[in-house]
Coordinates of C-alpha atoms and ligand atoms in Angstrom, one line a residue:
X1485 CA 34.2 23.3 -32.4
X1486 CA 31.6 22.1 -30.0
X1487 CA 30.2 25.3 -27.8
X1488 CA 28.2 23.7 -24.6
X1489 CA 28.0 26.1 -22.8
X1490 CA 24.3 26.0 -21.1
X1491 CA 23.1 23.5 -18.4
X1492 CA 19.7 21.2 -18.5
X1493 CA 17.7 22.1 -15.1
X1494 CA 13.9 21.9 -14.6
X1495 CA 13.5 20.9 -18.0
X1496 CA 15.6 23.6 -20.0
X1497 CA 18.8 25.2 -20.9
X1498 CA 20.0 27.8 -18.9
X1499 CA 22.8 29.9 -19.0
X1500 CA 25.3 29.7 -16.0
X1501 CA 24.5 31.9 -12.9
X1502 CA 27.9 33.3 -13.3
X1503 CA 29.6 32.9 -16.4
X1504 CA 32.9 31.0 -16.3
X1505 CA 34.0 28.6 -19.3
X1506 CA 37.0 25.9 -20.0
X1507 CA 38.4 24.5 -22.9
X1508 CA 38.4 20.8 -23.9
X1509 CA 41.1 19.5 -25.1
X1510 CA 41.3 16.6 -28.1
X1511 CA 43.5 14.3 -26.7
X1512 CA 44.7 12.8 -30.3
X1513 CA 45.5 16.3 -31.9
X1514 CA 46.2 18.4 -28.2
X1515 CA 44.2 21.6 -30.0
X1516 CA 41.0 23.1 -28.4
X1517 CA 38.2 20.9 -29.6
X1518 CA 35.4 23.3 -27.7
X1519 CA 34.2 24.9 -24.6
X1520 CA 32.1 24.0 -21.8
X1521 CA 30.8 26.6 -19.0
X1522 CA 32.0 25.6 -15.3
X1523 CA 28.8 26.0 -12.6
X1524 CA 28.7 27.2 -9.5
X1525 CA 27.3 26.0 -6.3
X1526 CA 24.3 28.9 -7.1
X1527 CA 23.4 26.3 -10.3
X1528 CA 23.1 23.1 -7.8
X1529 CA 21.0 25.0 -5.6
X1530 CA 18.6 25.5 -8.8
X1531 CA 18.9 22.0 -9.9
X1532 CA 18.1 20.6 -6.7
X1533 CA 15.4 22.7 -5.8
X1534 CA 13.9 21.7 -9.4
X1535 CA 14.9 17.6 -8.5
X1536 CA 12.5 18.4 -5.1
X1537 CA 10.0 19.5 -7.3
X1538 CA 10.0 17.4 -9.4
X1539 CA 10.6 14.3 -7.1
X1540 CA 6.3 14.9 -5.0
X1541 CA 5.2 13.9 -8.7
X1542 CA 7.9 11.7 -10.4
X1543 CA 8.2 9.4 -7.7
X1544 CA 4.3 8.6 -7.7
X1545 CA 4.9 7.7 -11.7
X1546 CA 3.2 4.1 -12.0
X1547 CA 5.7 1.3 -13.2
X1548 CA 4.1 1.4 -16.6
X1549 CA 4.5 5.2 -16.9
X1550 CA 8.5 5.2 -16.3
X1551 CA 8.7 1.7 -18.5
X1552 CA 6.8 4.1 -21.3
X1553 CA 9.6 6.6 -20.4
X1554 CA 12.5 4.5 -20.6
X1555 CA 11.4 3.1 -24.1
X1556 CA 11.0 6.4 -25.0
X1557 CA 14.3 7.2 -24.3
X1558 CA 15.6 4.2 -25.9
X1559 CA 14.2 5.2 -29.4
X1560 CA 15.6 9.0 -29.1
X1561 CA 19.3 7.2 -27.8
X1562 CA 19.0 5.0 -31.3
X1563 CA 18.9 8.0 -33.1
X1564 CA 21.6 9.5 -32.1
X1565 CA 24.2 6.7 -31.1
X1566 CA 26.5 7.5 -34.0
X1567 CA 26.6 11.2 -32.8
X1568 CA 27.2 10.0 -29.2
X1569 CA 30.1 7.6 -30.4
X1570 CA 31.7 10.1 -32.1
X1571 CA 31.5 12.5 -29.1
X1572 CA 33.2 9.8 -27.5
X1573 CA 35.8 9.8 -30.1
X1574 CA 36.4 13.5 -30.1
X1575 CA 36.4 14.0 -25.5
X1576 CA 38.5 10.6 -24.7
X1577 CA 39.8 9.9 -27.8
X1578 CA 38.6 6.2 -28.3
X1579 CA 39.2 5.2 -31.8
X1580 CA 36.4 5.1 -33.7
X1581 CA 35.1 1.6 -33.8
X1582 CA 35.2 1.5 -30.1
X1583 CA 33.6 4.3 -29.2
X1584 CA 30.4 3.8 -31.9
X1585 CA 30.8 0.0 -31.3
X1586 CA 31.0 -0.9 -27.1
X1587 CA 31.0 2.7 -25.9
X1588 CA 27.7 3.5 -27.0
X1589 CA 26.9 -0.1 -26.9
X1590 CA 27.0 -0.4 -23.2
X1591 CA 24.7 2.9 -22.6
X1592 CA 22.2 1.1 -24.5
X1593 CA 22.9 -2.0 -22.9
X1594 CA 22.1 -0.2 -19.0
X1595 CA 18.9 0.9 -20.4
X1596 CA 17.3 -2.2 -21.9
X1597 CA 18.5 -3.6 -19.1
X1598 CA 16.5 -1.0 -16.9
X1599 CA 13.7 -1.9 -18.9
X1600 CA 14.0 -5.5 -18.2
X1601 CA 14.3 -5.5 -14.5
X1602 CA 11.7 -2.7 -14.4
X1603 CA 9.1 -5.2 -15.9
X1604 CA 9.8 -7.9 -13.4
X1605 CA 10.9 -5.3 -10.6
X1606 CA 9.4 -6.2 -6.9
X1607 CA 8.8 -2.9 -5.5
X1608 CA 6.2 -4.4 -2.7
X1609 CA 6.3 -7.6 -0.8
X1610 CA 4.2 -9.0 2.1
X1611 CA 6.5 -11.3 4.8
X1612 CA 4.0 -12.4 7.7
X1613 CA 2.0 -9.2 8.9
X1614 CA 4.7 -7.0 7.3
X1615 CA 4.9 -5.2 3.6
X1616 CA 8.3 -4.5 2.7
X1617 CA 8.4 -1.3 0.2
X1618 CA 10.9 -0.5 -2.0
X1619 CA 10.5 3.3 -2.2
X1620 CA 12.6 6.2 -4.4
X1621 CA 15.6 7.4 -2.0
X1622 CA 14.8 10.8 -3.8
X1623 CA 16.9 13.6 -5.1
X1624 CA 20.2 11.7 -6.7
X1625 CA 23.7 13.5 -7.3
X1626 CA 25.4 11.5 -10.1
X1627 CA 29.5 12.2 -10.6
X1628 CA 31.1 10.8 -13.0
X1629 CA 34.3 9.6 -14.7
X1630 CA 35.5 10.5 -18.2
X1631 CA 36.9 6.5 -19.0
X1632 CA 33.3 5.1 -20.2
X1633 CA 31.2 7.9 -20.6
X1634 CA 28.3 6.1 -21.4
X1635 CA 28.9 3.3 -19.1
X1636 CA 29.3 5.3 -16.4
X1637 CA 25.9 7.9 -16.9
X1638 CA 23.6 5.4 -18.1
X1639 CA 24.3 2.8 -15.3
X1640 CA 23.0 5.5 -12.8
X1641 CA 20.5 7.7 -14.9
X1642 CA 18.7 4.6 -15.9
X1643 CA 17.8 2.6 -12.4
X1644 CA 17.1 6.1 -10.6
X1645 CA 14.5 7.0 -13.2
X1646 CA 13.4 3.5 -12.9
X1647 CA 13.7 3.9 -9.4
X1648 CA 11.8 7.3 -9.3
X1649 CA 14.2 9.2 -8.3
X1650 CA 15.1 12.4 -9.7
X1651 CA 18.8 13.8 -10.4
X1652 CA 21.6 16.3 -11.1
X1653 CA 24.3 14.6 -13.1
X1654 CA 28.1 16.2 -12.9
X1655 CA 29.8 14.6 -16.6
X1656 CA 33.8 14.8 -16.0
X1657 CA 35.4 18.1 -17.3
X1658 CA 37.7 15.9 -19.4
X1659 CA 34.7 14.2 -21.4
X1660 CA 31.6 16.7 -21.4
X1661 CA 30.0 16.6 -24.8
X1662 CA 28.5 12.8 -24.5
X1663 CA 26.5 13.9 -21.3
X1664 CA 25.3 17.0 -23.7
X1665 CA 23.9 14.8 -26.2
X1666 CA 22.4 12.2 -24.0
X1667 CA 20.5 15.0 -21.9
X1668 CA 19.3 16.1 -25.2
X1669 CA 18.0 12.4 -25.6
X1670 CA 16.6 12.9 -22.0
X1671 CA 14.7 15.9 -22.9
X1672 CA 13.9 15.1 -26.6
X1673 CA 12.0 11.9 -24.7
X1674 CA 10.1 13.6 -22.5
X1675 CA 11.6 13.5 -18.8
X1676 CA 9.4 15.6 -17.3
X1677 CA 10.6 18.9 -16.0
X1678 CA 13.2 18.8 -12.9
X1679 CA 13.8 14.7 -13.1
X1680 CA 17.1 14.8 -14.7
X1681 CA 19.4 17.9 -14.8
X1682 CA 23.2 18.0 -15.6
X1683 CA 25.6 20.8 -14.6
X1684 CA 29.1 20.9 -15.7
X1685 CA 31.6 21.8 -14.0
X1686 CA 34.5 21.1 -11.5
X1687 CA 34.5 18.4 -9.5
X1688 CA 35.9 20.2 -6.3
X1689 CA 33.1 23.0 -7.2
X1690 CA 29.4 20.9 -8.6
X1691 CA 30.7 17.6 -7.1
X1692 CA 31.3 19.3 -3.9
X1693 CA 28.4 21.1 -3.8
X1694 CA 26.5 17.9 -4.3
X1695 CA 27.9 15.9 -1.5
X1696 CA 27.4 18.4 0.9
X1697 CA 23.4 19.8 0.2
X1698 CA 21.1 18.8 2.4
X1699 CA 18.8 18.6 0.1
X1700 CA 20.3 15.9 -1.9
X1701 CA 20.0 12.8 -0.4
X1702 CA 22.4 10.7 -2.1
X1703 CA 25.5 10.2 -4.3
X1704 CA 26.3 7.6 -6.7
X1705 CA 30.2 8.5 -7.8
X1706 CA 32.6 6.7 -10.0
X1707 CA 36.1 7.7 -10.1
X1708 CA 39.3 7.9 -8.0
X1709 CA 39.8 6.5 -4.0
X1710 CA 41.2 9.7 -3.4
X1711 CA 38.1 11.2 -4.3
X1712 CA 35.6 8.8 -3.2
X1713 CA 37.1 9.7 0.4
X1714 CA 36.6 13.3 0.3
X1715 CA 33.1 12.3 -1.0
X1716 CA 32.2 10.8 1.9
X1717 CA 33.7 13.2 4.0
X1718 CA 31.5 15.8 2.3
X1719 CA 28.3 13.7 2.8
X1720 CA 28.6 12.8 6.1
X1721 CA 26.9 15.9 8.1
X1722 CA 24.0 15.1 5.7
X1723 CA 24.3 11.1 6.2
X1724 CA 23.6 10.8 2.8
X1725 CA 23.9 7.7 0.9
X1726 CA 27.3 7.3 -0.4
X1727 CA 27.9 4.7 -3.2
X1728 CA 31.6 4.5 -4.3
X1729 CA 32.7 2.7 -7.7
X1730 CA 36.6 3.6 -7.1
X1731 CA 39.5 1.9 -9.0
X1732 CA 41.2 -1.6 -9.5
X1733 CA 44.5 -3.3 -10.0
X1734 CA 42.4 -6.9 -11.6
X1735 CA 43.9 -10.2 -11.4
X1736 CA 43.3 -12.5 -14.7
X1737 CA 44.8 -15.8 -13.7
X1738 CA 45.4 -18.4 -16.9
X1739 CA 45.4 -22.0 -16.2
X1740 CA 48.2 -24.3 -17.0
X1741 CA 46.7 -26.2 -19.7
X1742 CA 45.9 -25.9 -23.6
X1743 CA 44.3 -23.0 -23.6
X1744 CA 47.0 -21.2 -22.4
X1745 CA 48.9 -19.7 -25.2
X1746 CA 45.2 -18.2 -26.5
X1747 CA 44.0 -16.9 -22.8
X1748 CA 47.6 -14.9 -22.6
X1749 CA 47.4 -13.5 -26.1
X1750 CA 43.8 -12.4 -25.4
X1751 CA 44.6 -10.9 -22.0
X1752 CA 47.6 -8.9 -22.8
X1753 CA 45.0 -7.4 -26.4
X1754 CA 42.2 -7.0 -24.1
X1755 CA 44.2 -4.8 -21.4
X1756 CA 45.3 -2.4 -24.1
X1757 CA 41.9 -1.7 -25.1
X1758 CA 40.6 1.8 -24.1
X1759 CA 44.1 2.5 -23.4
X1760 CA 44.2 0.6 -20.5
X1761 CA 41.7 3.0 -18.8
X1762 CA 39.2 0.7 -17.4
X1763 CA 38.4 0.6 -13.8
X1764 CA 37.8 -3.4 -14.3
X1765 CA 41.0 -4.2 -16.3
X1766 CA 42.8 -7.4 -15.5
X1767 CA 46.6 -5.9 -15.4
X1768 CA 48.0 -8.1 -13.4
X1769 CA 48.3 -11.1 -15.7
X1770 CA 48.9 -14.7 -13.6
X1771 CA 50.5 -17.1 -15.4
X1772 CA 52.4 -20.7 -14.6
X1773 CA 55.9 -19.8 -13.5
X1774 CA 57.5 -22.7 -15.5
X1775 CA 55.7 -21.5 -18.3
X1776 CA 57.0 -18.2 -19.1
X1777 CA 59.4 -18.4 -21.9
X1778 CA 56.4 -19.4 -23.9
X1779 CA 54.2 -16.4 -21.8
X1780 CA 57.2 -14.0 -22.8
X1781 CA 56.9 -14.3 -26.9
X1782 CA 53.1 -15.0 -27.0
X1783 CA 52.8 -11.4 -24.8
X1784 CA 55.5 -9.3 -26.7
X1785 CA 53.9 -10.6 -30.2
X1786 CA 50.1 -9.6 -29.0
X1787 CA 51.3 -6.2 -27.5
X1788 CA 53.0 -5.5 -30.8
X1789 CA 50.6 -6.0 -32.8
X1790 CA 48.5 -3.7 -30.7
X1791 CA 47.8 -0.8 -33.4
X1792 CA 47.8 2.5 -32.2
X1793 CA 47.2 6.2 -33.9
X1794 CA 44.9 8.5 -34.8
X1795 CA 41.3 7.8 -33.2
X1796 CA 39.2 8.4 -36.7
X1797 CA 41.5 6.1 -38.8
X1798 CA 41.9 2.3 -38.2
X1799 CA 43.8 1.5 -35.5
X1800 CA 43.1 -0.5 -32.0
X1801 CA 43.9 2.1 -30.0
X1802 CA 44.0 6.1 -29.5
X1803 CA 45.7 8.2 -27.3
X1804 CA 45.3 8.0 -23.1
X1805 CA 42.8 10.9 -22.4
X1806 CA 45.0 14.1 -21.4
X1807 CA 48.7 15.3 -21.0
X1808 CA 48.5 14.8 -17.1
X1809 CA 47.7 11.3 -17.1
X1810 CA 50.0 10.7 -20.2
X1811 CA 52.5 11.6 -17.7
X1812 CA 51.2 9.4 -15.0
X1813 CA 51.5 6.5 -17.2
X1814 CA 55.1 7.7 -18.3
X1815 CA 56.5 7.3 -15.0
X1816 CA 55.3 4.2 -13.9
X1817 CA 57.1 2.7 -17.0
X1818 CA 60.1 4.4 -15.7
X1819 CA 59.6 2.9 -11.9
X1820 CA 58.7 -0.1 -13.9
X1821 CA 62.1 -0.1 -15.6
X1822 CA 64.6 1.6 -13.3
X1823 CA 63.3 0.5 -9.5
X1824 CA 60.0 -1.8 -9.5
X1825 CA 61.3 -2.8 -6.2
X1826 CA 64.3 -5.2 -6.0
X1827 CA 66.1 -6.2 -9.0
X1828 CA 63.5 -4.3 -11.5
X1829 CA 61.2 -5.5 -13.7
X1830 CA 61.5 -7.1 -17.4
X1831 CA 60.1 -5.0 -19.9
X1832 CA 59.2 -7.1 -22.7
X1833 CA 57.3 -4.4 -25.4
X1834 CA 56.6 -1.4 -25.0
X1835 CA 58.2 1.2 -23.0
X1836 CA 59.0 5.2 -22.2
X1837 CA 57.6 7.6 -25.0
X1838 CA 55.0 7.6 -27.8
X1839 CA 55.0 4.7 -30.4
X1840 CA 56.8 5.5 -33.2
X1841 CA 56.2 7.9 -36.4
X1842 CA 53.4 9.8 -33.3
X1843 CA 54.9 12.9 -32.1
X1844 CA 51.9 14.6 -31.1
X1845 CA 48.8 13.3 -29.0
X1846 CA 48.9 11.6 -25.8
X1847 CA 49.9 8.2 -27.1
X1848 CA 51.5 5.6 -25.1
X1849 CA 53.8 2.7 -26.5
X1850 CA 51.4 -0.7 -25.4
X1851 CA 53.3 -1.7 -22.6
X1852 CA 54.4 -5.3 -21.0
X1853 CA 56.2 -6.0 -17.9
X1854 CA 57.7 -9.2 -16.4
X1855 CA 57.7 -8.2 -12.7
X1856 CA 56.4 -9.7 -8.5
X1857 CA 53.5 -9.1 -7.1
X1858 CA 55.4 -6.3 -4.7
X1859 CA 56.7 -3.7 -7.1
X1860 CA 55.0 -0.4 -7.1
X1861 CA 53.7 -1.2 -10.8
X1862 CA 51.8 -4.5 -9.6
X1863 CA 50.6 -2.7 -6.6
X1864 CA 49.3 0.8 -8.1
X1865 CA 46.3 1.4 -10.6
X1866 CA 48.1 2.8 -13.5
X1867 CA 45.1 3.6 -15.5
X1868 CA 47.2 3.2 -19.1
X1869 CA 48.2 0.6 -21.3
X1870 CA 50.5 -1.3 -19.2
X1871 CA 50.6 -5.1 -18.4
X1872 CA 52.1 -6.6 -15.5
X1873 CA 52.7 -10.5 -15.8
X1874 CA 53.3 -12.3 -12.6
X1875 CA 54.4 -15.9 -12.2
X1876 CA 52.6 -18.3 -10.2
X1877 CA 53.8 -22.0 -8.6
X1878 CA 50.7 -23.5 -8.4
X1879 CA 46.5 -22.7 -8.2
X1880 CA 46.8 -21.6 -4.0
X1881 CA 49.8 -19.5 -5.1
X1882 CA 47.5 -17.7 -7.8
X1883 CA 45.0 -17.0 -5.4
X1884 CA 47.2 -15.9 -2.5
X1885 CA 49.1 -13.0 -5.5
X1886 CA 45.6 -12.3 -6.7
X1887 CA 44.2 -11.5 -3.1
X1888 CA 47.1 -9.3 -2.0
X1889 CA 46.1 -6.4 -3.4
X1890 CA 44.5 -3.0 -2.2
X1891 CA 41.5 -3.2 -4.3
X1892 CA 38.7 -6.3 -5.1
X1893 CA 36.8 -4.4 -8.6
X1894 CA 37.7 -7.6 -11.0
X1895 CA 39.3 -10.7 -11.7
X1896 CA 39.4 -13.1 -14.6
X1897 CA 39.9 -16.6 -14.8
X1898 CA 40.8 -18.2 -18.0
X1899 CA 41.6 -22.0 -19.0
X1900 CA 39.5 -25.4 -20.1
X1901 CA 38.9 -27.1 -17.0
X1902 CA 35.6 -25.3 -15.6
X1903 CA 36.0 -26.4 -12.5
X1904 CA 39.2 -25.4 -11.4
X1905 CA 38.2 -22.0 -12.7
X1906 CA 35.1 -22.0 -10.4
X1907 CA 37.0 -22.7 -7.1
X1908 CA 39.0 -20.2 -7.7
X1909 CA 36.8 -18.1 -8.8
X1910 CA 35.1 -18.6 -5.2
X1911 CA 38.2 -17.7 -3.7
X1912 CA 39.3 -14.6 -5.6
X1913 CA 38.0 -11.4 -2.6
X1914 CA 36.3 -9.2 -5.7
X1915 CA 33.4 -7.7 -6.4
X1916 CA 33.2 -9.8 -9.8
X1917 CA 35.1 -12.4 -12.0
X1918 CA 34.7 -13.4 -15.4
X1919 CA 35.3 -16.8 -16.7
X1920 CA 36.2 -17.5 -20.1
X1921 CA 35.4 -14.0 -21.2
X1922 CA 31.6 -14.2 -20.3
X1923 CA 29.4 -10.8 -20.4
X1924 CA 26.3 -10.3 -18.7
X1925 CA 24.6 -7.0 -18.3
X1926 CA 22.9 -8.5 -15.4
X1927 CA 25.5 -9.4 -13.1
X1928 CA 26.4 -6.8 -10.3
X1929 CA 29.2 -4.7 -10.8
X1930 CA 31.4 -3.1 -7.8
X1931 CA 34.2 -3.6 -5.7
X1932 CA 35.3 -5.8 -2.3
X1933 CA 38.1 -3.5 -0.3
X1934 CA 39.4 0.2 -1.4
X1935 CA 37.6 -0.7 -4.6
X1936 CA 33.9 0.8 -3.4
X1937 CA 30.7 0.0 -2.0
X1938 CA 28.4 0.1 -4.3
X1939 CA 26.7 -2.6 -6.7
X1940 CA 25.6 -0.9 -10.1
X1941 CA 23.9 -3.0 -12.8
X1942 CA 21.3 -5.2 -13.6
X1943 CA 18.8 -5.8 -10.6
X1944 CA 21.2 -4.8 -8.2
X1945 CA 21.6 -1.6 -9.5
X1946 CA 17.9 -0.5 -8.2
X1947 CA 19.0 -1.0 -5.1
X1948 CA 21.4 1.6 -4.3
X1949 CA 18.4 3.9 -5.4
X1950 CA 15.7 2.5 -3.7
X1951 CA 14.9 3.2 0.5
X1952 CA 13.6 0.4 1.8
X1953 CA 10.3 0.8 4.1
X1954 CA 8.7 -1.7 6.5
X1955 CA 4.7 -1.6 7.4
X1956 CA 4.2 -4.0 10.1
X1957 CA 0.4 -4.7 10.8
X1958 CA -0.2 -4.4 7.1
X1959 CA -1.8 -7.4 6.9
X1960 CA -2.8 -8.3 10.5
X1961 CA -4.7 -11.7 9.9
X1962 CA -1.4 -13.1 8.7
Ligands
NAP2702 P1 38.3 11.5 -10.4 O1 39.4 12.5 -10.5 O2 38.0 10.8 -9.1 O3 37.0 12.2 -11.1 C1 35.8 11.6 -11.2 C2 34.7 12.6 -11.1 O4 34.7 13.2 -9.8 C3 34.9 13.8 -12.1 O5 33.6 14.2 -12.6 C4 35.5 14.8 -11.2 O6 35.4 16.1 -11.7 C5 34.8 14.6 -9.9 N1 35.4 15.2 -8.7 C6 36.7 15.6 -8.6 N2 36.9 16.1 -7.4 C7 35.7 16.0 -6.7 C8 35.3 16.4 -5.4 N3 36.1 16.9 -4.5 N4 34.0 16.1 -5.0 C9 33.2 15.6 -5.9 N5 33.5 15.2 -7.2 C10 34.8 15.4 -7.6 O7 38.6 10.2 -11.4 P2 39.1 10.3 -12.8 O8 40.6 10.6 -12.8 O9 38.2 11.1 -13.6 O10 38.9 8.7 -13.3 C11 39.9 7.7 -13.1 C12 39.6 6.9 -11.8 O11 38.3 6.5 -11.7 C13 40.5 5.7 -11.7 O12 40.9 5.5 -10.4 C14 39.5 4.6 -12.1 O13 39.8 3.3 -11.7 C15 38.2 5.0 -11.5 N6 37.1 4.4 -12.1 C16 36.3 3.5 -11.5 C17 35.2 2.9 -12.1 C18 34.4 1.9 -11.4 O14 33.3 1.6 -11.9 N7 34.7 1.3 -10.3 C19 34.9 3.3 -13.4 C20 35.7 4.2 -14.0 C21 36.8 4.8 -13.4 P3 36.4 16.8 -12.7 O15 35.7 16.9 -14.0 O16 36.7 18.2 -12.1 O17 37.6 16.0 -12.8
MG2703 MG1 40.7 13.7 -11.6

């Protein structure tokens, strides 16, 4: 049993102002894994006068001090990425060789990336009689998701320390202990006092809180449309910075060519990874209509031999996250099945219920649909393990279903002839597209549409920290 039950503001751990705790809730076993204590708005007033504080020094850091920082931190998250991973494990429920492989993988990754723009960083630049300065936006509320825990903290902590910013993080109730351990790192590094603090809490309580202080002056937020809208709402009176990361429903168009039988294989694995609970996730699956006996049996097979069960043994995947959104997922397989639209769609594997020999856990069957671009399950974000595959005529008609969507996060193009899959991936109205299963911890990440504003990673992660400031006459000989 994990007891977490104190905050880390202005350098310590406190106890709650007022005491008021929850129970966390092991999504593979449904018993009470631990308890966390719930904030009120009286603990974000403490943690944001402490960010203030701390802010007149910490944002006067040289680059070489916060670089010494954010190797610091680097050696202490070594240390302890096992015990992070297996956090992961125990909140979410990712089996284990995700969640101490890529989990803990991509925390690390955000921070040597940090590091590496850092180094190379422009934070001044003289255009004709002006200098341009890139300048700390200040005290930082960070809210986050409980899909990528580690994704989702360190691709904000690390750019606004690099920034010099200073911040109160809000983990999600559903995933609370990774945040524990990493401000542990924070602190066992040697943040100084009131740069980074982390409350836990409700959303609708801390988060709220946040968004609306006037002493916070902005929000990075990952997480639902729904509430990325009351965010803004909340932030408005303040005009605050907003930066919204919100949700997807991913296109991964597969050329007609060799390739094919490999990309669809891949692509129907890949979206049942994490139990389908990426923001990113390509689940709408394009594919050549005259094509799709062959799609059908290549897609059943690689759903099928999707493993799934208990998160410490060795299977491919664990349980969705909690009993509400294994009900979420249920009935969209049942809209799927009974009413996507028209004549219904196809279900080729999967379906209703857990997989069988599970009868406790939130597990859900890997699940693959046949369906049109206009049934609820191609137009919603399911957030779960479900596949929708979607015939196309030709390349235009690929585009046209991949574009008619809500939300721009992703997109994936997959096939041999690299061209093809650039003008199309020029085409595709997303914040980012993969070809051919590329990574790059550089490349901007955020969404076109009801999928966000924000960019996060890389370079372009500084950014949303950083105020831009314009002194004209610097140089007046120019
Ligand atoms: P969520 O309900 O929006 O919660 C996200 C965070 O916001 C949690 O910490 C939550 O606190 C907090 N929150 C809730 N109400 C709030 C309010 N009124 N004011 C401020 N904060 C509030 O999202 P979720 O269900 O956890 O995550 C799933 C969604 O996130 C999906 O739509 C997914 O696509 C999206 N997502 C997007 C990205 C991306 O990078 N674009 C990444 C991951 C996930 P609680 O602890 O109380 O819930
Ligand atoms: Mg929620």
């Amino acid at each position: 049993m994990r007891n977490y039950t104190q905050f880390y503001i202005d350098g310590r751990w406190v106890d709650p102002i007022t005491a008021k705790t929850a129970e966390v809730i092991n999504p593979a076993t449904e018993k009470v894994s631990g308890t966390i204590s719930l904030g009120s708005p009286e603990d974000v007033d403490r943690a944001v006068e402490a960010a203030r504080r701390a802010f007149a020094t910490y944002s006067e850091r040289s680059v070489k001090e916060r670089l010494d920082l954010l190797q610091a931190i680097m050696a202490e998250y070594l240390k302890r990425e096992e015990e992070l991973g297996l956090a992961i494990l125990e909140e979410m429920g990712a089996p284990r060789g995700l969640a101490c492989g890529f989990h803990t993988m991509l925390g690390k990754g955000h921070l040597g990336t940090a590091i590496e723009v850092l180094k190379e960083f422009k934070f001044e630049e003289l255009r004709g009689v002006t200098l341009i300065r890139k300048e700390p936006i200040g005290v930082c509320g960070l809210i986050t998701p409980w899909n990528w825990p580690m994704n989702q903290t360190c691709v904000k902590i690390f750019p606004a320390l690099a920034a010099g910013c200073t911040m109160i993080l809000k983990p999600p109730q559903l995933a609370p202990y990774s945040a524990q351990i990493l401000a542990e790192i924070l602190h066992d590094a040697g943040v100084p006092a009131g740069v980074f603090n982390m409350i836990q809490g409700q959303g609708s309580v801390i988060g709220a809180a946040l968004s609306k202080h006037e002493d916070v002056d902005m929000i990075s937020f990952t997480g639902s449309e729904q509430v990325g809208v009351q965010i803004q709402k909340d932030a408005a009176d303040t005009v605050k910075r907003v930066g919204l990361e919100l949700g997807g429903k991913s296109a991964w168009i597969v050329l007609d060519d060799a390739s094919l039988a490999a990309n669809v294989a891949g692509a129907t694995a890949g979206m049942m990874g994490n139990s389908g609970q990426t923001c990113s996730a390509g689940s709408r699956l394009l594919v050549p209509s005259a094509r799709m006996d062959e799609v059908r049996k290549v897609a059943a097979e690689a759903a099928n031999g999707v493993t799934v069960g208990d998160p410490t043994g060795n299977f491919a995947m664990g349980p969705v996250v909690s009993k509400s959104q294994y009900n979420i997922i249920q009935q969209y397989i049942e809209k799927g099945i009974e009413k996507g639209i028209e004549e219904g769609a196809e279900l080729i594997a999967g379906g209703v219920g857990r997989p069988e020999g599970l009868d406790k856990g939130w597990y859900v069957r890997p699940t693959v649909f046949i369906g049109t671009n206009d049934m609820v399950i191609a137009r919603e974000e399911i957030f779960g393990p479900v596949l929708v595959i979607i015939g196309y005529d030709d390349v235009e008609n690929a585009i046209a279903i991949a574009n008619d969507s809500n939300f721009g996060l992703g997109g994936y193009v997959s096939g041999e002839d690299i061209a093809a899959c650039r003008t199309i991936s020029r085409k595709m109205r997303t914040g980012a597209i993969w070809v051919n299963g590329a990574f790059d911890f550089h490349a901007p990440f955020g969404g076109y549409k009801r999928s966000g504003n924000g960019r996060e990673w890389g370079e372009y992660g500084f950014h949303e920290y950083l105020e831009i400031k314009a002194v004209i006459g610097w140089d007046a000989a120019a």
